PDB file of C-alpha atoms in Angstrom:
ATOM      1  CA  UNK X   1     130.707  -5.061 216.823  1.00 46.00           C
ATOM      2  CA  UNK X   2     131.309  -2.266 214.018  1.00 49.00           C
ATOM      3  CA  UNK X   3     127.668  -2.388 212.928  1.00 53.00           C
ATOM      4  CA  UNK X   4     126.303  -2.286 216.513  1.00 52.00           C
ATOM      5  CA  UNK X   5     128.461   1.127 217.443  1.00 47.00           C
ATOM      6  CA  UNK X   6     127.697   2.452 214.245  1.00 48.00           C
ATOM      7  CA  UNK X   7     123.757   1.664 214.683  1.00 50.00           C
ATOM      8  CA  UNK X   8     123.723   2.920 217.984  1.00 51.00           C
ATOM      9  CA  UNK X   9     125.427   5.970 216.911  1.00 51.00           C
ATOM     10  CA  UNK X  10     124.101   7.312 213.818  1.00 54.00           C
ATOM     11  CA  UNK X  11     124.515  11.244 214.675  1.00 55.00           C
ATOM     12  CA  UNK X  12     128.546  10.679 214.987  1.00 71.00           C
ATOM     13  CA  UNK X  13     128.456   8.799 211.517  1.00 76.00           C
ATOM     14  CA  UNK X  14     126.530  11.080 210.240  1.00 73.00           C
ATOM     15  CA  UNK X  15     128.862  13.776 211.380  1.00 76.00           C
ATOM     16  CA  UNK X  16     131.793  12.328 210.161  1.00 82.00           C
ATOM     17  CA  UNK X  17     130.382  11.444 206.562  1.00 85.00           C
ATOM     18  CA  UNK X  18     129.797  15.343 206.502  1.00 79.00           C
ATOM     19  CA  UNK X  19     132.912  16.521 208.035  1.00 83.00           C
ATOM     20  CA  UNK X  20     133.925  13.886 204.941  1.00 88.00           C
ATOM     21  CA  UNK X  21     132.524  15.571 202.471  1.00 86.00           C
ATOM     22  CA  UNK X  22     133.125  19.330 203.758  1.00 86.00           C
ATOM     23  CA  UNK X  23     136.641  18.181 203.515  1.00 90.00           C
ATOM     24  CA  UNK X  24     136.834  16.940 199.661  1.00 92.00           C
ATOM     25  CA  UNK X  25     134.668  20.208 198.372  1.00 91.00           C
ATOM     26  CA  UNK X  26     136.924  22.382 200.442  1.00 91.00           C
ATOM     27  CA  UNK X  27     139.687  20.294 198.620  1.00 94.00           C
ATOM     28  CA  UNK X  28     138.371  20.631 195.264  1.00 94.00           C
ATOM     29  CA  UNK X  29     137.554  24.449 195.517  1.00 94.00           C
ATOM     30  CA  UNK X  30     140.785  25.380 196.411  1.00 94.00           C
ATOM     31  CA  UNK X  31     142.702  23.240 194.286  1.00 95.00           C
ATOM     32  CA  UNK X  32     140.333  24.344 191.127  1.00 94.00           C
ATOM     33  CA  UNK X  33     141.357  28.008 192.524  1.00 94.00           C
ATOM     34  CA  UNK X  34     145.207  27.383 192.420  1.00 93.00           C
ATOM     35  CA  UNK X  35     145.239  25.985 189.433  1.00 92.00           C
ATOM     36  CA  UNK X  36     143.290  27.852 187.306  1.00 93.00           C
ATOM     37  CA  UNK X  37     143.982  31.422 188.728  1.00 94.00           C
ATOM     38  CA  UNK X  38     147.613  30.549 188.919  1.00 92.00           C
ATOM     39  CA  UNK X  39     147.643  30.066 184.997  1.00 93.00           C
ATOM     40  CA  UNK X  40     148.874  32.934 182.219  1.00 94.00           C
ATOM     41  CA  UNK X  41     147.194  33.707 179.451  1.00 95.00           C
ATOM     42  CA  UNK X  42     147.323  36.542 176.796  1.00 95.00           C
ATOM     43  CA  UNK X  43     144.957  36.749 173.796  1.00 94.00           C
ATOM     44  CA  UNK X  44     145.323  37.244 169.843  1.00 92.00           C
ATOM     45  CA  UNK X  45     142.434  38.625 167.698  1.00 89.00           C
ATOM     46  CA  UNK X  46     139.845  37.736 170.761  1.00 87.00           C
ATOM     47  CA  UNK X  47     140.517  34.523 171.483  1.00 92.00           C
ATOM     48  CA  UNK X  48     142.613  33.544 175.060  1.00 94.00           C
ATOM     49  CA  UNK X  49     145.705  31.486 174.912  1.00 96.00           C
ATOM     50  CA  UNK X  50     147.116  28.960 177.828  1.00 95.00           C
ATOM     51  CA  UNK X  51     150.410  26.932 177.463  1.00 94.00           C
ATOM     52  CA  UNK X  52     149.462  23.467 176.199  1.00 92.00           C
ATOM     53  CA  UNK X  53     153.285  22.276 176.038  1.00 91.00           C
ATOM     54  CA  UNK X  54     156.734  23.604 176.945  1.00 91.00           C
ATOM     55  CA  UNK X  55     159.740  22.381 175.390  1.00 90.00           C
ATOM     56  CA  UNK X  56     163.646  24.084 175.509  1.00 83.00           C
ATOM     57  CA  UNK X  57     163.268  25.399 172.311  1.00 89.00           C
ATOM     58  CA  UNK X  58     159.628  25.638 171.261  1.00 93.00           C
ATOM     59  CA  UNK X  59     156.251  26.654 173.193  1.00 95.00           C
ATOM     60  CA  UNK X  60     152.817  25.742 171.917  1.00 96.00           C
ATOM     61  CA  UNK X  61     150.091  27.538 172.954  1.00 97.00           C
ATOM     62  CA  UNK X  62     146.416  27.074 172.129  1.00 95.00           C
ATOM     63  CA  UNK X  63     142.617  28.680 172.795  1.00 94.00           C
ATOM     64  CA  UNK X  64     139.695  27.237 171.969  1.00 91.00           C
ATOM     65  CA  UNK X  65     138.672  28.542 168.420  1.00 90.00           C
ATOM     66  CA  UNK X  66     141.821  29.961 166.779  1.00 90.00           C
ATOM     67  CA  UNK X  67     144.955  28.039 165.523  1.00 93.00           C
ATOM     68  CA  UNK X  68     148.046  26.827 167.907  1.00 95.00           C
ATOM     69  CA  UNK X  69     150.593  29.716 168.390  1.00 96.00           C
ATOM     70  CA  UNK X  70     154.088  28.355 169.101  1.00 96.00           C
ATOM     71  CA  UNK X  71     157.059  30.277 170.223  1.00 96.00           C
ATOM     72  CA  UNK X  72     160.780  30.065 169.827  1.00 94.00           C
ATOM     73  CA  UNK X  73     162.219  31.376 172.914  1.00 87.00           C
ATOM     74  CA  UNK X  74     165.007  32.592 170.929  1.00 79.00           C
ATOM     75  CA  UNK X  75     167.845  34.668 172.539  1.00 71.00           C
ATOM     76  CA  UNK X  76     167.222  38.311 171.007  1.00 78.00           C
ATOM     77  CA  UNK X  77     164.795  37.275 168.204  1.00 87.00           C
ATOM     78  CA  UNK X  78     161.856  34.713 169.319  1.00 93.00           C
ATOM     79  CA  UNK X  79     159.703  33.770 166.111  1.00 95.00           C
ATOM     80  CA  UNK X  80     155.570  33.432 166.840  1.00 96.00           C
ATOM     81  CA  UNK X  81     154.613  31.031 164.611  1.00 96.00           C
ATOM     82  CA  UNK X  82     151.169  30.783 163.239  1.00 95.00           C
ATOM     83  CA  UNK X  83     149.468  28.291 160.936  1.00 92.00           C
ATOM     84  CA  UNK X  84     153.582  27.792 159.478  1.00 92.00           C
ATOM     85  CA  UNK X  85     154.364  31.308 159.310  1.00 93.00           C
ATOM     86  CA  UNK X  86     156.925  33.065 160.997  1.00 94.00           C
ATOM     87  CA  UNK X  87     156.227  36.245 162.839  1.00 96.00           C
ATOM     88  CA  UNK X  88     160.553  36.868 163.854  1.00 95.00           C
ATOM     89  CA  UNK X  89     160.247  40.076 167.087  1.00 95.00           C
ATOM     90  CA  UNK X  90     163.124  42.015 167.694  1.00 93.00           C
ATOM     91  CA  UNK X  91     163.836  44.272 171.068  1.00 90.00           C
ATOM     92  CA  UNK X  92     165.850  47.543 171.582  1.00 88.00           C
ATOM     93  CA  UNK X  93     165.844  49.240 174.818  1.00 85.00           C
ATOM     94  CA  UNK X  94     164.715  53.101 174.532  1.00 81.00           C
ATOM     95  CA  UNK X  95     165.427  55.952 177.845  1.00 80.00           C
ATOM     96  CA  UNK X  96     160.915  55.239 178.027  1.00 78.00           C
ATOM     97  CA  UNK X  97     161.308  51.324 177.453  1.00 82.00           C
ATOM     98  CA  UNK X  98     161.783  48.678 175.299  1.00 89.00           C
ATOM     99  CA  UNK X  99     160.732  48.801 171.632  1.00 92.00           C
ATOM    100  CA  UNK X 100     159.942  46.013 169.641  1.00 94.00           C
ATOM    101  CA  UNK X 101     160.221  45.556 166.222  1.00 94.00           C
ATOM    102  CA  UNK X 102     157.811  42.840 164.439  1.00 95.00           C
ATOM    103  CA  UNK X 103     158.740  41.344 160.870  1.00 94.00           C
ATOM    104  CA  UNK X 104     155.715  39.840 158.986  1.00 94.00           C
ATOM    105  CA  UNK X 105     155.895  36.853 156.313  1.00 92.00           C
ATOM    106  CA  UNK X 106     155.124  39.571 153.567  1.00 89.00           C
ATOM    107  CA  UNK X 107     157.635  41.863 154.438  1.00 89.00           C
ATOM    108  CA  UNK X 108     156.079  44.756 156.395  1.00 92.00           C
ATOM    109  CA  UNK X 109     157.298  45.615 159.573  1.00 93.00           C
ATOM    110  CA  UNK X 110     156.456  46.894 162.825  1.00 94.00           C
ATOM    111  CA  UNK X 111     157.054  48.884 165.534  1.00 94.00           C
ATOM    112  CA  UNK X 112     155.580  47.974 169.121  1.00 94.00           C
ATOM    113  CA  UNK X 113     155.776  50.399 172.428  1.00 92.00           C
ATOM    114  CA  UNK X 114     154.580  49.169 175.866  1.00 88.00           C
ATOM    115  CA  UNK X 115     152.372  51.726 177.555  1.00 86.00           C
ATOM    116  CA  UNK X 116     151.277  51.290 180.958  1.00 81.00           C
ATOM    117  CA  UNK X 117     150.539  48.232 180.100  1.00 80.00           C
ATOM    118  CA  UNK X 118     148.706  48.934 176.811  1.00 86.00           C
ATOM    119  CA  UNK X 119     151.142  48.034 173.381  1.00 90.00           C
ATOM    120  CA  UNK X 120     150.579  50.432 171.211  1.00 91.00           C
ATOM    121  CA  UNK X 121     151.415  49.184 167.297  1.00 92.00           C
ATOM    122  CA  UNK X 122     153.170  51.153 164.166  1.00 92.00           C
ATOM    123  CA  UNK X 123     154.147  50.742 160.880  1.00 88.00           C
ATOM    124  CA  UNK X 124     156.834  51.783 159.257  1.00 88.00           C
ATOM    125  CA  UNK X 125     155.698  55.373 158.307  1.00 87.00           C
ATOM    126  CA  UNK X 126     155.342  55.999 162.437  1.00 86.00           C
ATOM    127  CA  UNK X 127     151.147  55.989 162.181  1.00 88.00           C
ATOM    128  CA  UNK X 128     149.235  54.251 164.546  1.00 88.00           C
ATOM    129  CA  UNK X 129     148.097  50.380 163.630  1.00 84.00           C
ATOM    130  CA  UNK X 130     144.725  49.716 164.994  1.00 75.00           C
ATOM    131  CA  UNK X 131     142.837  46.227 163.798  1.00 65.00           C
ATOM    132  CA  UNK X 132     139.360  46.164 165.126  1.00 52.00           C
ATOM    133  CA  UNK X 133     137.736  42.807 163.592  1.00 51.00           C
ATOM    134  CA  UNK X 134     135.764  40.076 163.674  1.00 46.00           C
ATOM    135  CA  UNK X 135     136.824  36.489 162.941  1.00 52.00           C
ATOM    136  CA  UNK X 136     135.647  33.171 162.478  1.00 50.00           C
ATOM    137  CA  UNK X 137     137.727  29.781 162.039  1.00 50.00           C
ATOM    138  CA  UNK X 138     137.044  26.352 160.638  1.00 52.00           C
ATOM    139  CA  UNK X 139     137.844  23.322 162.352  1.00 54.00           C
ATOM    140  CA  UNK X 140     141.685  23.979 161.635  1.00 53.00           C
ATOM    141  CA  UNK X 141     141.904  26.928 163.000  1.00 51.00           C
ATOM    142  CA  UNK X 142     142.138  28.656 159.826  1.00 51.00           C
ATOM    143  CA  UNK X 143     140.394  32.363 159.843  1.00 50.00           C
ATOM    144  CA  UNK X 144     137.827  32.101 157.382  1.00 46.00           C
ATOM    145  CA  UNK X 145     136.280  35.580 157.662  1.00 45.00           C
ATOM    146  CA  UNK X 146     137.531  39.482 158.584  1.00 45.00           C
ATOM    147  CA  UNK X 147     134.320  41.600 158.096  1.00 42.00           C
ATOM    148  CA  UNK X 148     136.390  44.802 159.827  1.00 42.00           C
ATOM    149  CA  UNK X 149     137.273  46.728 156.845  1.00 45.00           C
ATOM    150  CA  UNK X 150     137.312  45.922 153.259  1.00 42.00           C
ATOM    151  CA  UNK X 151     140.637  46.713 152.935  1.00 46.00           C
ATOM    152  CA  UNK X 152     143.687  44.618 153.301  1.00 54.00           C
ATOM    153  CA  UNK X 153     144.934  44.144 156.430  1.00 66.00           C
ATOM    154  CA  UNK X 154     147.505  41.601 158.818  1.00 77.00           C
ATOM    155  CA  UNK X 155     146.166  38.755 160.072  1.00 84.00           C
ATOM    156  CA  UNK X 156     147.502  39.082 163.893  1.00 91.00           C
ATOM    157  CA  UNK X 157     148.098  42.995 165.448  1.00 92.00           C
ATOM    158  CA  UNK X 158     151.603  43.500 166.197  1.00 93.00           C
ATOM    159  CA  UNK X 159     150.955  44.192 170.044  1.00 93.00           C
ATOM    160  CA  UNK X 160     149.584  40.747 170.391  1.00 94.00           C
ATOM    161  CA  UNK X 161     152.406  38.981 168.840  1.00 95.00           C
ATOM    162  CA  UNK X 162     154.628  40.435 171.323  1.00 95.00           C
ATOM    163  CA  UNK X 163     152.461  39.769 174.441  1.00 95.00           C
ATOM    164  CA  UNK X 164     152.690  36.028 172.945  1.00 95.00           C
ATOM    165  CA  UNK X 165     156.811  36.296 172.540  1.00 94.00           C
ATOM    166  CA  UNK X 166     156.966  37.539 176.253  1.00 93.00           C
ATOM    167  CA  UNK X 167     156.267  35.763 178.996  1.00 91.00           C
ATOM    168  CA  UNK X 168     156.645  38.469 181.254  1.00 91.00           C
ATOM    169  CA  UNK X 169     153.757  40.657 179.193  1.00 93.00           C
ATOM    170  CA  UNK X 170     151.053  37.275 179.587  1.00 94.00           C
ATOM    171  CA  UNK X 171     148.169  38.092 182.731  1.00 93.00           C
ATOM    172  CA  UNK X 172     146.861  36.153 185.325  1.00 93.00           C
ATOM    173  CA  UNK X 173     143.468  35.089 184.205  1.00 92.00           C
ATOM    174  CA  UNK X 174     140.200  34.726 186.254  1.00 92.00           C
ATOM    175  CA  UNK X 175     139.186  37.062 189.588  1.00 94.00           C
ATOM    176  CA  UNK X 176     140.143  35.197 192.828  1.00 95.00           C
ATOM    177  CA  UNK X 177     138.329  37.476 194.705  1.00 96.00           C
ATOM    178  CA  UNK X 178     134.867  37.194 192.887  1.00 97.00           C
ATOM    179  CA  UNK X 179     135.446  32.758 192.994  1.00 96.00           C
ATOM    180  CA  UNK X 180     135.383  33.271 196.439  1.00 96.00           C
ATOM    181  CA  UNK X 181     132.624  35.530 196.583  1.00 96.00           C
ATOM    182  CA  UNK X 182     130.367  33.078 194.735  1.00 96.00           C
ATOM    183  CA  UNK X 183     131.997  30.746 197.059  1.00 96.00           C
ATOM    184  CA  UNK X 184     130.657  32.228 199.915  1.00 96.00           C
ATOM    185  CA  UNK X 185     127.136  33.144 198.290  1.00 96.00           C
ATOM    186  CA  UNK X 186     126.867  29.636 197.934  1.00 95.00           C
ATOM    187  CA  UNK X 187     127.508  28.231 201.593  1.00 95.00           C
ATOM    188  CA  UNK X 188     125.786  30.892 202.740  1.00 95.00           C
ATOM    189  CA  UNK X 189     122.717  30.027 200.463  1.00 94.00           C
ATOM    190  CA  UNK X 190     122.545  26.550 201.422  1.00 94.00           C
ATOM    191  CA  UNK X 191     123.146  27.395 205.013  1.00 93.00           C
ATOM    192  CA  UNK X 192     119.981  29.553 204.605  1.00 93.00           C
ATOM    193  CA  UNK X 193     118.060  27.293 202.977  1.00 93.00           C
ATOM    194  CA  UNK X 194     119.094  23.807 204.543  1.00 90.00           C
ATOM    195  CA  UNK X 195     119.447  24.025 208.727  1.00 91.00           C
ATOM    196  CA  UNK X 196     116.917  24.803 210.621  1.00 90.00           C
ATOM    197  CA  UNK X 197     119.963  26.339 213.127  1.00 90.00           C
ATOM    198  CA  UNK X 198     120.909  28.943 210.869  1.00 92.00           C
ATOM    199  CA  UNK X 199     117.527  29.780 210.223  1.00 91.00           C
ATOM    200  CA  UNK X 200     117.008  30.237 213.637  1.00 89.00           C
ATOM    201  CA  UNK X 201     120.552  32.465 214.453  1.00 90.00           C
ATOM    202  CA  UNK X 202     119.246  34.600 211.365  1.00 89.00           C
ATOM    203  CA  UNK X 203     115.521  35.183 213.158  1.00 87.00           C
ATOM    204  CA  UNK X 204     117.833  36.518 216.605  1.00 85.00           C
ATOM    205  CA  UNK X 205     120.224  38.366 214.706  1.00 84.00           C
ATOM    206  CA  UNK X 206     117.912  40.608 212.783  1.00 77.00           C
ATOM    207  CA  UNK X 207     115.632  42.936 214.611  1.00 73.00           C
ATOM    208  CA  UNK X 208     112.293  42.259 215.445  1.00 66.00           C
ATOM    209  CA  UNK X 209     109.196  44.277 215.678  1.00 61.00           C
ATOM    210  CA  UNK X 210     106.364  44.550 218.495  1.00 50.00           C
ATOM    211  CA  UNK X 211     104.101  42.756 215.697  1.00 55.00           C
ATOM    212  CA  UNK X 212     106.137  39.583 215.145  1.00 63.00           C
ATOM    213  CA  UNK X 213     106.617  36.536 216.973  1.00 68.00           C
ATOM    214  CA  UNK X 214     109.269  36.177 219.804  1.00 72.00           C
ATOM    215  CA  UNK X 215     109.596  32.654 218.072  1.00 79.00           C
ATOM    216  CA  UNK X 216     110.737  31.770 214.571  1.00 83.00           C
ATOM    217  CA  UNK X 217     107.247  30.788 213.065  1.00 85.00           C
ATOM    218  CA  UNK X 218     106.713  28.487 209.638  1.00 87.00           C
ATOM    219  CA  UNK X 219     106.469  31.839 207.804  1.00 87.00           C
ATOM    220  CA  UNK X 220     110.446  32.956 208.511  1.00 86.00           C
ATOM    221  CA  UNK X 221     111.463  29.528 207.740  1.00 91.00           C
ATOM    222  CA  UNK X 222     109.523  29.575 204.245  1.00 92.00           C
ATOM    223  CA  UNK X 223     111.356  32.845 203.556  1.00 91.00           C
ATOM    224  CA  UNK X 224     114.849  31.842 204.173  1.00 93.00           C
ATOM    225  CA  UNK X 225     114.538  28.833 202.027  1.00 94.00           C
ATOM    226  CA  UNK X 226     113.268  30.782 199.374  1.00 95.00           C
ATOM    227  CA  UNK X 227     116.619  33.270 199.955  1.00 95.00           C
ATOM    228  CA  UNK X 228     118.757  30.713 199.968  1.00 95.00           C
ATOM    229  CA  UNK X 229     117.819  29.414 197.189  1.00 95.00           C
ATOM    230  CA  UNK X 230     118.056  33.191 195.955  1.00 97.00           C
ATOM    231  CA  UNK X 231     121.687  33.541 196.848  1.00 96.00           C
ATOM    232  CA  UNK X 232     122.895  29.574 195.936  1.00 96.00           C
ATOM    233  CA  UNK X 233     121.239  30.803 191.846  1.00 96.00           C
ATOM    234  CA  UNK X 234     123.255  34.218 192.468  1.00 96.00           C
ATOM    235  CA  UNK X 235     126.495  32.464 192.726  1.00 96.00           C
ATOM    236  CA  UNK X 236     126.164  30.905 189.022  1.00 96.00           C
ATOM    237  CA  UNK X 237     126.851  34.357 187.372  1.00 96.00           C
ATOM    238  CA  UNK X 238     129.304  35.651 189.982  1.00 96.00           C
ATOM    239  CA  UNK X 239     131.386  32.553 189.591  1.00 96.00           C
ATOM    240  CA  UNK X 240     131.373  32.729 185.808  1.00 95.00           C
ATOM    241  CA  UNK X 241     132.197  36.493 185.978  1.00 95.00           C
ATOM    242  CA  UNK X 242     135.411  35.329 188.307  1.00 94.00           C
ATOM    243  CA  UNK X 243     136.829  33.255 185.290  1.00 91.00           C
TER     244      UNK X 243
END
């Protein structure tokens, strides 16, 4: 009985096995969406850090290439620890803001002001701390290479330490708005390039001169494959600029 309805009706299966799988990619893009545009990060010397585990009293973070950070969430003094050294972060409020105050493992100390958004590092004699370099790490995570300046300098700028102490100071990472754009460049590509229905509604829509057809001919349908195809290979780079 099932196989006789379903043979004598193969335009409803087929609609439903497409409705089907409409369904699970709309499923799976907007799940991918919440979860990974919903998720903080802040970086250190380049390199983006997500949470990898929360506990009460210790937060591990990690990125790709450089070592684990973890955090103590301590009450007025949370540690960043990196590669088993302690980076301790004090805070005093200030009329502008709150100041920070970063203690290295050699001794030196810091001074850290938020900005508008931008954390702006001294040291102790009040000038400016500004560490532009280039790293490289082994498979430990261990930094192997600083070919900045020749001259000794810290390991991890002050500012980023404190973005990694403060939860409040990590970012929301990705674009929503350009995911859905390649999104939509993408439906809209193989719209264009797969139904013949579409292809028609585009011929109607757009406006059509004394020397064309008054019927879409093989010629418009070659070109809107060819654009949709255009448009599905556009949404590769617009979805990896959303991330």
């Amino acid at each position: 009985m099932i196989k006789k309805w379903i043979g004598s009706k193969p335009f409803k299966l087929s609609t439903i096995l497409t409705i089907a799988v409409l369904v699970v990619i709309s499923v799976l893009l907007i799940s991918f969406a919440s979860s990974y545009f919903s998720q903080s990060v802040f970086y250190v010397n380049g390199e983006k850090y997500t949470k990898a585990n929360e506990q009460s009293n210790l937060i591990t973070y990690q990125s790709i290439n450089g070592p684990p950070i973890e955090v103590l969430p301590k009450d007025d003094t949370p540690v960043v620890r990196i590669n088993d050294e302690d980076y301790a972060i004090s805070r005093s409020e200030d009329i502008n803001g709150p100041i920070f105050h970063v203690s290295y493992p050699n001794g030196k100390k810091y001074k850290v002001i938020n900005q508008s958004g931008t954390m702006f590092s001294y040291d102790e004699n009040g000038e400016m701390v500004s560490f532009i370099s280039i790293y490289a790490y082994d498979g430990n995570g261990t930094r192997l290479m600083n070919n900045a300046e020749e001259k000794e300098e810290e390991l991890y700028y002050p500012g980023s330490l404190v973005e990694a102490a403060y939860p409040e100071y990590h970012e929301k990472q990705g674009t929503p708005l350009i995911y859905w754009t390649a999104v939509f460049l993408l439906v809209l590509g193989w719209c264009q390039f797969r139904y013949e229905k579409f292809q028609n509604f585009l011929f109607f829509i757009h406006p059509r001169y004394s020397w064309q057809d008054d019927e879409p001919n093989d010629f418009h349908y070659f070109l809107c494959k060819c654009c949709g195809i255009l448009l599905m290979v556009s949404a590769l780079p617009v979805f990896l600029k959303s991330l």
